[in-house]
Coordinates of C-alpha atoms in Angstrom, one line a residue:
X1 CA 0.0 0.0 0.0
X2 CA 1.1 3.6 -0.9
X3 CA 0.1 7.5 -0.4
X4 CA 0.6 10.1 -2.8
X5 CA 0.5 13.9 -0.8
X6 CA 0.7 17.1 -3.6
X7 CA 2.6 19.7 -1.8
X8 CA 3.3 23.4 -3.7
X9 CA 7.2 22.3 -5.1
X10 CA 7.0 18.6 -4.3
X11 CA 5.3 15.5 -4.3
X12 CA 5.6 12.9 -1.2
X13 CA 4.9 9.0 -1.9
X14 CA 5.1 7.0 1.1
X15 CA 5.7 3.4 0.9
X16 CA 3.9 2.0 3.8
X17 CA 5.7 -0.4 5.5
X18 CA 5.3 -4.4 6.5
X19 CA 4.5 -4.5 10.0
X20 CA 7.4 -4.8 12.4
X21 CA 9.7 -6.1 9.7
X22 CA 10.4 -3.0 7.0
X23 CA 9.7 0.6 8.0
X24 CA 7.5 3.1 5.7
X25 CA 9.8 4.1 3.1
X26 CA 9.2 8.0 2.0
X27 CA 10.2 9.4 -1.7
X28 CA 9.9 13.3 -1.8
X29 CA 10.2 14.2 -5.5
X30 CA 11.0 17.7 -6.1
X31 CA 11.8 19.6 -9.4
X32 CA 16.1 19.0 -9.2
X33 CA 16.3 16.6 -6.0
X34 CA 14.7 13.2 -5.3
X35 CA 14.9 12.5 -1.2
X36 CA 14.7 8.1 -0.4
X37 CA 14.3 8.2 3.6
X38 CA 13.8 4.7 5.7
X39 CA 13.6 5.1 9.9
X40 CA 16.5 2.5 10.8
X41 CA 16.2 1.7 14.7
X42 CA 19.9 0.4 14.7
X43 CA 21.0 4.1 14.6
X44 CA 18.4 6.1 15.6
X45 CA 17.8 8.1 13.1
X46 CA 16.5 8.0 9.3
X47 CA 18.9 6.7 6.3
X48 CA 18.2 8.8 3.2
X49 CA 19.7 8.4 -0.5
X50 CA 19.8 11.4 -2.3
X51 CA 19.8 12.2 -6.3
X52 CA 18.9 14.1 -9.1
X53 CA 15.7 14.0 -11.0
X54 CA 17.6 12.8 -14.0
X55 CA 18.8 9.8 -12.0
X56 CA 15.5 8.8 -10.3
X57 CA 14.0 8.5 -13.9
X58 CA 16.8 6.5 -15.0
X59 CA 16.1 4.4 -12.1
X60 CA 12.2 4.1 -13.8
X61 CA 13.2 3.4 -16.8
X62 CA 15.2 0.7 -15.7
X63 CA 12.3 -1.5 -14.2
X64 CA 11.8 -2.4 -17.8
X65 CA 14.7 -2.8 -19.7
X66 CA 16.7 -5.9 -20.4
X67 CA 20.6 -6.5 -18.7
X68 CA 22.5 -3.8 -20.4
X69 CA 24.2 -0.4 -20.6
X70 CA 22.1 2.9 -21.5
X71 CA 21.9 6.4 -21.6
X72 CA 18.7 7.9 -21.4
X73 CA 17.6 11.2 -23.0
X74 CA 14.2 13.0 -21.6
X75 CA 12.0 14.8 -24.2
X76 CA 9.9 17.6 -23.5
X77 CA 6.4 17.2 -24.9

């Protein structure tokens, strides 16, 4: 299960959880910066991965493409 919140410069998808085994995962997607945070109880505090907008949609793209090397060019419509 999953939430979509529509803020004025970003958009927040939270990845709920599986009980006590996996915490919520959070992705903020803003115009230049993408923000992964997970709560991890072993430090106290939240781990986050941080990248460009560029890179999250390579990460999309990826889901469907075969083993392989690419470079990926966005089009405006």
């Amino acid at each position: 299960m999953f939430t979509i919140e529509m803020e004025d410069d970003e958009t927040l998808i939270t990845m709920l959880g599986n009980g006590d085994h996996i915490e919520d995962v959070s992705i903020s997607l803003g115009d230049e910066y993408v923000f992964i945070r997970q709560w991890n109880d072993d430090i106290d505090s939240l781990d986050e991965v941080i990248m460009t907008s560029e890179m999250y949609y390579s990460l999309m793209q990826a889901w469907s493409l075969p083993e392989g090397s690419y470079t990926l060019e966005r089009t405006k419509l």
